[in-house]
Amino acid sequence: MARYGATPNNGVTRLALTDEDRDARNQLRTWFNEAGCETVVDRMGNMFFILPGRNRNLPAVMTGSHCDSQPQGGRFDGILGILAGLEVCRTLQDENMQLERDLIVVNWTNEEGSRFTPGTTGSGVFAGRLNREEMYSLTDRNGLTFGGELRRIGYMGETDFDPRPLHANFEYHIEQGPVLERSGNTIGVPKGIVCLRWYDVNLHGVPNHAGPTPMNERQDAVYAFACMAREIFQIGLNADEVVATVGEVHPTPNSRNVIAGHCRFTIDVRGWDETETDRVCADIKWAIAAMAKKTGCSADIRQTWAVERAPFHPDLVQLVHDSADRLKLPALDMVSGASHDTVYINQFTPSAMIFVPSIGGRSHAEIEETSWADCAAGADVLLHCILRTGNDPEAISYRKN
Ligand code: GLV
Ligand code: MN
Ligand code: MN
């Protein structure tokens, strides 16, 4: 899969709804068809690969993740979970085994949210938490719309697909942080996913010439941005297990001898504790107002996305643990600091995740790496979880969250 959107330094740039995304989707469709799956594409371009079970009236088991990437992103983020789902289907095929329940492996559209904001768009609409028409009208930096690009690459399905109720959902993913490697564990067992808040900030100063304009007569939007970015970093640093990131910055006109009259930047804030996360957001807003005043610029802040934290189903979390134990794989309880499509699926289906170590704790970068042995170990855990839940008789129901 890493061929689709390959970058010179061993990573991938496979942004949502680009030609690279389309080519990866076509490849997935071929492989899943060969593995005995039917493919359904819904109106958000979510691809559902369905391996029929013996009793098609029973609620299905779901797994999967996303095949889009960050710009200059890694080869594992997202796609590992889909390919492990494919490997489960192939293994069942090789062993001539059929599950009681349907197994649905999903490729969710636009998880990353880099080209089109917000992210987890496909799963968010599937969950009924994002509006499809609004998502169609999202634009990228070149003014191209989500809906137009989805149609252009040939992945706007004609109907919605609603396999609910679902019996269980597992998402297998790389950890994307340093915890597993540092602690010497192979399997991460998250109890849930942190909450998340995204903002766009627009700064307005006064554009002017870099030479003749006296330093004390400037309303420099880049200077205002720099003051704000520093404050945001410090607020994150001082917070209790909340992280704050300024990831994008777009000064206008972005010319070395012009004092910028405008600057847009983004903020990403996440934490397990919603109250502490909201306190951090409030402090950031206060700091932005203070820095705007100090620099003579004005600032508009707009929230572009907010998701509550996702505490996973305790029985399925335990099942991930038990599966790792059976396979004699050392496992660690943790929290997912990254967001995932399961943040939405968890709202209506018992869910859990399986993590494997990221070498050097690096992700969202070309250097992202996980050993093949660890990839296989996580896939084995996924297989065990699917064998168990996919063969659950109808009577078994899990405790409510
Ligand atoms: C997605 O990768 C995210 O956690 O932002
Ligand atoms: Mn991901
Ligand atoms: Mn990602």
Coordinates of C-alpha atoms and ligand atoms in Angstrom, one line a residue:
M1 CA 0.0 0.0 0.0
A2 CA 2.9 2.3 0.7
R3 CA 3.4 2.6 -3.1
Y4 CA 0.3 4.7 -3.3
G5 CA 1.5 8.2 -2.6
A6 CA 5.1 7.1 -1.8
T7 CA 7.5 9.9 -0.7
P8 CA 11.3 10.0 -1.2
N9 CA 11.9 9.4 2.5
N10 CA 9.9 6.2 2.9
G11 CA 6.6 7.8 3.9
V12 CA 3.4 8.5 2.1
T13 CA 1.4 11.6 1.1
R14 CA -2.1 10.1 0.4
L15 CA -4.4 12.9 1.2
A16 CA -8.2 12.2 1.3
L17 CA -9.9 12.1 -2.1
T18 CA -6.8 12.6 -4.2
D19 CA -5.7 10.4 -7.0
E20 CA -3.5 8.5 -4.6
D21 CA -6.4 7.8 -2.3
R22 CA -8.4 6.6 -5.2
D23 CA -5.6 4.2 -6.4
A24 CA -5.3 2.8 -2.8
R25 CA -9.1 2.3 -2.7
N26 CA -9.1 0.5 -6.0
Q27 CA -6.3 -1.8 -4.7
L28 CA -8.2 -2.5 -1.5
R29 CA -11.3 -3.4 -3.4
T30 CA -9.4 -5.9 -5.5
W31 CA -7.7 -7.5 -2.5
F32 CA -10.9 -7.8 -0.5
N33 CA -12.8 -9.2 -3.4
E34 CA -10.1 -11.9 -3.8
A35 CA -10.5 -12.6 -0.1
G36 CA -14.2 -13.4 -0.5
C37 CA -15.7 -10.0 0.5
E38 CA -18.5 -8.0 -1.0
T39 CA -17.8 -4.3 -1.3
V40 CA -20.3 -1.6 -0.5
V41 CA -19.5 2.2 -0.9
D42 CA -21.8 4.6 0.8
R43 CA -22.5 8.3 0.0
M44 CA -19.5 9.4 2.0
G45 CA -17.2 7.1 0.1
N46 CA -16.8 4.8 3.2
M47 CA -15.9 1.4 1.8
F48 CA -17.4 -1.6 3.6
F49 CA -15.8 -5.0 2.8
I50 CA -18.2 -7.7 4.0
L51 CA -17.2 -11.2 4.7
P52 CA -20.5 -13.1 5.0
G53 CA -21.0 -15.1 8.2
R54 CA -23.2 -18.3 8.6
N55 CA -26.1 -16.4 10.2
R56 CA -26.5 -13.1 8.3
N57 CA -29.3 -12.0 10.6
L58 CA -27.0 -11.6 13.5
P59 CA -25.4 -8.1 14.1
A60 CA -22.0 -8.0 12.5
V61 CA -18.6 -7.5 13.9
M62 CA -16.7 -4.5 12.5
T63 CA -13.0 -3.6 12.2
G64 CA -11.0 -1.3 10.0
S65 CA -9.5 2.2 10.0
H66 CA -8.5 4.7 7.2
C67 CA -6.3 4.7 4.2
D68 CA -5.8 8.5 3.9
S69 CA -2.6 10.0 5.4
Q70 CA -1.1 13.2 6.5
P71 CA 1.1 15.2 4.1
Q72 CA 4.6 13.5 4.3
G73 CA 3.0 11.0 6.7
G74 CA 3.8 7.5 7.6
R75 CA 3.1 4.1 6.0
F76 CA 1.3 2.6 8.9
D77 CA -1.1 5.2 10.3
G78 CA -4.6 3.8 9.5
I79 CA -3.8 1.5 6.7
L80 CA -2.3 -1.1 9.1
G81 CA -5.8 -1.6 10.6
I82 CA -7.4 -2.2 7.2
L83 CA -4.7 -4.6 6.0
A84 CA -4.9 -6.5 9.3
G85 CA -8.6 -6.9 8.6
L86 CA -7.7 -8.2 5.1
E87 CA -5.3 -10.6 6.7
V88 CA -8.1 -11.9 9.1
C89 CA -10.3 -12.5 6.0
R90 CA -7.5 -14.3 4.2
T91 CA -6.7 -16.4 7.3
L92 CA -10.3 -17.5 7.6
Q93 CA -10.4 -18.3 3.9
D94 CA -7.1 -20.3 4.2
E95 CA -8.4 -22.2 7.1
N96 CA -11.8 -22.8 5.5
M97 CA -13.5 -21.2 8.5
Q98 CA -16.7 -19.2 8.4
L99 CA -17.7 -16.9 11.3
E100 CA -21.2 -17.1 12.7
R101 CA -21.6 -13.3 12.1
D102 CA -20.7 -11.1 9.1
L103 CA -17.3 -9.4 9.5
I104 CA -17.2 -5.9 8.1
V105 CA -13.8 -4.3 7.4
V106 CA -14.2 -0.6 6.8
N107 CA -12.1 2.0 5.1
W108 CA -13.4 5.3 6.6
T109 CA -13.2 8.4 4.4
N110 CA -11.0 11.3 5.5
E111 CA -9.9 10.3 8.9
E112 CA -6.9 12.7 9.0
G113 CA -8.8 16.0 8.5
S114 CA -5.7 17.5 6.9
R115 CA -7.0 18.3 3.5
F116 CA -10.6 18.7 4.6
T117 CA -11.4 19.8 8.2
P118 CA -12.8 18.2 10.3
G119 CA -11.3 14.7 10.3
T120 CA -13.1 11.4 10.9
T121 CA -15.6 12.7 8.5
G122 CA -16.8 9.4 7.1
S123 CA -17.3 7.8 10.5
G124 CA -18.8 11.0 11.9
V125 CA -21.5 11.1 9.2
F126 CA -22.0 7.3 9.6
A127 CA -22.6 7.9 13.3
G128 CA -25.0 10.7 12.7
R129 CA -22.8 13.3 14.4
L130 CA -21.7 15.2 11.3
N131 CA -24.0 16.4 8.5
R132 CA -23.3 14.9 5.1
E133 CA -24.3 18.0 3.0
E134 CA -22.1 20.2 5.2
M135 CA -19.2 17.8 4.8
Y136 CA -19.7 17.8 1.0
S137 CA -19.3 21.6 1.0
L138 CA -15.9 21.6 2.9
T139 CA -13.2 23.1 0.8
D140 CA -9.4 22.4 0.6
R141 CA -6.8 25.1 0.2
N142 CA -7.4 25.3 -3.5
G143 CA -11.2 25.7 -3.1
L144 CA -12.0 22.2 -4.3
T145 CA -15.0 20.7 -2.4
F146 CA -15.2 17.4 -0.6
G147 CA -18.3 16.5 -2.5
G148 CA -16.7 17.3 -5.9
E149 CA -13.6 15.5 -5.1
L150 CA -15.4 12.4 -3.8
R151 CA -17.4 12.3 -7.1
R152 CA -14.3 13.0 -9.2
I153 CA -12.4 10.0 -7.8
G154 CA -15.5 7.8 -8.4
Y155 CA -16.3 7.0 -4.7
M156 CA -19.5 8.8 -4.1
G157 CA -21.8 5.8 -3.5
E158 CA -25.5 6.1 -4.3
T159 CA -27.0 4.8 -1.1
D160 CA -26.3 4.8 2.5
F161 CA -25.4 1.5 4.1
D162 CA -26.6 0.9 7.6
P163 CA -25.6 -2.4 9.1
R164 CA -26.7 -1.3 12.6
P165 CA -27.0 -2.7 15.2
L166 CA -23.4 -3.9 15.2
H167 CA -22.2 -6.5 17.7
A168 CA -18.7 -5.2 18.4
N169 CA -16.1 -2.9 16.8
F170 CA -12.3 -3.2 17.0
E171 CA -9.8 -0.8 15.5
Y172 CA -6.2 -1.9 15.3
H173 CA -3.7 1.0 15.0
I174 CA -0.1 1.9 15.7
E175 CA 0.3 3.7 19.0
Q176 CA 1.8 6.9 17.5
G177 CA 3.5 7.8 20.8
P178 CA 6.5 6.5 22.9
V179 CA 4.7 4.6 25.7
L180 CA 4.8 1.0 24.4
E181 CA 8.4 1.1 23.2
R182 CA 9.6 2.7 26.4
S183 CA 7.8 0.2 28.6
G184 CA 8.8 -2.8 26.6
N185 CA 5.3 -3.9 25.8
T186 CA 4.1 -5.3 22.4
I187 CA 0.3 -4.6 22.8
G188 CA -1.3 -1.4 24.0
V189 CA -4.8 -1.7 25.4
P190 CA -6.4 1.7 25.4
K191 CA -9.3 2.4 27.8
G192 CA -10.4 5.1 25.4
I193 CA -9.6 8.1 23.2
V194 CA -8.9 11.6 24.5
C195 CA -11.3 14.4 23.8
L196 CA -10.3 16.9 21.1
R197 CA -11.0 20.6 20.2
W198 CA -9.8 22.3 17.0
Y199 CA -9.8 26.0 16.3
D200 CA -9.0 28.3 13.3
V201 CA -7.6 31.7 14.3
N202 CA -7.6 34.7 11.9
L203 CA -5.3 37.6 12.8
H204 CA -5.7 41.0 11.1
G205 CA -2.9 43.5 11.3
V206 CA -1.8 46.2 8.8
P207 CA 0.3 45.2 5.7
N208 CA 3.2 47.5 5.1
H209 CA 6.8 47.8 3.8
A210 CA 9.5 45.9 5.8
G211 CA 12.0 48.7 5.3
P212 CA 10.7 52.2 6.0
T213 CA 8.1 51.3 8.7
P214 CA 9.3 52.1 12.2
M215 CA 9.3 49.1 14.6
N216 CA 7.0 50.9 17.1
E217 CA 4.4 51.6 14.3
R218 CA 3.7 48.1 13.2
Q219 CA 0.7 45.9 13.5
D220 CA 2.5 42.8 12.3
A221 CA 0.2 39.7 12.0
V222 CA 3.2 37.4 12.0
Y223 CA 4.6 38.9 15.2
A224 CA 1.2 38.6 16.8
F225 CA 1.1 34.9 15.7
A226 CA 4.5 34.3 17.2
C227 CA 3.5 35.7 20.6
M228 CA 0.4 33.6 20.6
A229 CA 2.1 30.4 19.5
R230 CA 4.6 30.8 22.4
E231 CA 1.7 31.3 24.9
I232 CA -0.2 28.3 23.6
F233 CA 2.9 26.1 23.9
Q234 CA 3.5 27.3 27.5
I235 CA -0.2 26.7 28.5
G236 CA 0.1 23.1 27.1
L237 CA 3.4 22.6 29.0
N238 CA 1.9 23.7 32.3
A239 CA -1.4 21.8 31.9
D240 CA -2.2 18.5 33.5
E241 CA -2.1 15.9 30.8
V242 CA -3.5 18.1 28.1
V243 CA -1.6 18.9 24.9
A244 CA -1.8 21.9 22.7
T245 CA -0.4 22.2 19.2
V246 CA -0.2 25.0 16.6
G247 CA 0.1 22.9 13.4
E248 CA -0.7 25.2 10.4
V249 CA 0.3 28.8 9.8
H250 CA -0.6 30.8 6.8
P251 CA 0.7 34.4 6.7
T252 CA -0.5 36.7 3.9
P253 CA 1.2 37.7 1.6
N254 CA 4.0 35.5 2.9
S255 CA 6.8 37.6 1.4
R256 CA 10.1 38.3 3.1
N257 CA 9.9 42.1 2.7
V258 CA 6.3 42.7 3.7
I259 CA 4.9 43.1 7.2
A260 CA 2.1 40.6 7.1
G261 CA -1.4 42.0 7.3
H262 CA -3.1 38.7 7.9
C263 CA -2.2 35.4 9.4
R264 CA -4.4 32.3 9.9
F265 CA -3.3 29.5 12.2
T266 CA -4.8 26.3 13.7
I267 CA -4.9 25.0 17.3
D268 CA -5.4 21.4 18.3
V269 CA -6.1 20.7 22.0
R270 CA -6.6 17.2 23.5
G271 CA -6.8 15.5 26.9
W272 CA -8.5 12.7 28.7
D273 CA -10.1 15.0 31.3
E274 CA -12.8 17.2 29.5
T275 CA -12.8 19.8 32.3
E276 CA -9.0 20.3 32.2
T277 CA -9.1 20.4 28.4
D278 CA -11.8 23.1 28.4
R279 CA -9.8 25.0 31.0
V280 CA -6.8 24.9 28.7
C281 CA -9.0 26.1 25.8
A282 CA -10.3 29.0 27.9
D283 CA -6.7 30.0 28.9
I284 CA -5.7 29.9 25.2
K285 CA -8.5 32.2 24.2
W286 CA -7.6 34.6 27.0
A287 CA -4.0 34.6 25.9
I288 CA -4.9 35.2 22.3
A289 CA -7.0 38.2 23.3
A290 CA -4.2 39.6 25.4
M291 CA -1.5 39.1 22.7
A292 CA -3.8 40.7 20.1
K293 CA -4.2 43.7 22.3
K294 CA -0.4 43.9 22.9
T295 CA 0.4 43.7 19.2
G296 CA -2.3 46.0 17.9
C297 CA -3.9 43.2 15.8
S298 CA -7.4 41.8 15.9
A299 CA -8.1 38.1 16.4
D300 CA -11.1 36.0 15.5
I301 CA -11.3 32.4 16.9
R302 CA -13.6 29.8 15.4
Q303 CA -14.0 26.3 16.7
T304 CA -13.9 23.9 13.8
W305 CA -14.3 20.6 15.6
A306 CA -15.0 19.2 19.0
V307 CA -15.4 15.6 20.0
E308 CA -16.0 14.2 23.5
R309 CA -13.6 11.5 24.8
A310 CA -14.5 7.9 24.0
P311 CA -14.4 5.5 27.0
F312 CA -14.3 2.0 25.4
H313 CA -16.4 -1.0 26.4
P314 CA -14.8 -2.7 29.5
D315 CA -15.6 -6.2 28.3
L316 CA -14.0 -5.6 24.9
V317 CA -11.0 -3.9 26.5
Q318 CA -10.7 -7.1 28.7
L319 CA -11.0 -9.3 25.6
V320 CA -8.1 -7.5 24.0
H321 CA -6.1 -8.1 27.1
D322 CA -7.1 -11.7 27.3
S323 CA -6.2 -12.2 23.7
A324 CA -2.8 -10.7 24.2
D325 CA -2.3 -13.0 27.3
R326 CA -3.2 -16.1 25.3
L327 CA -0.7 -15.2 22.7
K328 CA 1.9 -14.5 25.5
L329 CA 2.3 -10.9 24.3
P330 CA 3.1 -8.3 27.0
A331 CA 0.3 -5.8 27.1
L332 CA -0.1 -2.4 28.8
D333 CA -3.2 -0.4 29.7
M334 CA -3.1 3.1 28.3
V335 CA -5.1 6.0 26.8
S336 CA -5.1 6.9 23.1
G337 CA -3.7 10.3 22.6
A338 CA -4.4 10.2 18.9
S339 CA -8.0 10.4 17.6
H340 CA -9.5 7.6 15.5
D341 CA -12.7 6.7 13.7
T342 CA -13.7 4.6 16.7
V343 CA -14.3 7.8 18.6
Y344 CA -17.6 7.9 16.8
I345 CA -18.3 4.2 16.3
N346 CA -17.9 3.8 20.1
Q347 CA -21.0 6.0 20.6
F348 CA -23.3 3.3 19.3
T349 CA -21.3 0.0 19.3
P350 CA -19.3 -1.7 22.0
S351 CA -15.7 -0.9 20.9
A352 CA -12.1 -1.3 21.8
M353 CA -8.7 -0.7 20.1
I354 CA -5.4 -2.6 19.8
F355 CA -2.1 -0.7 19.6
V356 CA 1.4 -1.8 18.6
P357 CA 4.6 0.2 19.3
S358 CA 5.8 3.1 17.1
I359 CA 9.6 3.0 16.9
G360 CA 11.0 6.1 18.5
G361 CA 7.4 7.2 19.3
R362 CA 7.3 8.9 15.8
S363 CA 4.2 9.3 13.7
H364 CA 2.5 11.8 11.3
A365 CA 6.0 11.9 9.8
E366 CA 7.8 9.9 7.0
I367 CA 10.0 8.2 9.6
E368 CA 7.0 6.4 11.2
E369 CA 7.9 2.8 11.7
T370 CA 6.7 -0.4 13.4
S371 CA 8.5 -3.7 13.2
W372 CA 6.8 -6.4 11.1
A373 CA 6.9 -8.7 14.1
D374 CA 4.8 -6.2 16.1
C375 CA 2.5 -5.6 13.2
A376 CA 1.9 -9.4 13.0
A377 CA 1.4 -9.6 16.8
G378 CA -1.3 -6.9 16.7
A379 CA -3.0 -8.7 13.8
D380 CA -3.0 -11.9 15.8
V381 CA -4.7 -10.1 18.7
L382 CA -7.3 -8.7 16.2
L383 CA -7.9 -12.2 14.8
H384 CA -8.5 -13.6 18.3
C385 CA -10.9 -10.8 19.2
I386 CA -12.8 -11.3 15.9
L387 CA -12.9 -15.1 16.3
R388 CA -14.4 -14.7 19.7
T389 CA -17.0 -12.0 19.0
G390 CA -17.7 -13.1 15.5
N391 CA -18.8 -16.5 16.8
D392 CA -20.7 -15.2 19.8
P393 CA -24.1 -16.8 19.9
E394 CA -27.0 -14.4 19.8
A395 CA -27.7 -14.7 23.5
I396 CA -24.5 -13.1 24.6
S397 CA -24.7 -9.4 25.2
Y398 CA -22.0 -7.2 26.6
R399 CA -22.4 -5.0 29.7
K400 CA -23.5 -1.5 28.8
N401 CA -20.7 1.1 28.9
Ligands
GLV1 C1 -5.5 11.8 13.6 O1 -4.6 11.2 13.1 C2 -5.4 12.6 14.7 O2 -5.3 12.1 15.9 O3 -5.3 13.8 14.6
MN2 MN -4.8 7.0 12.1
MN3 MN -3.2 10.1 11.6

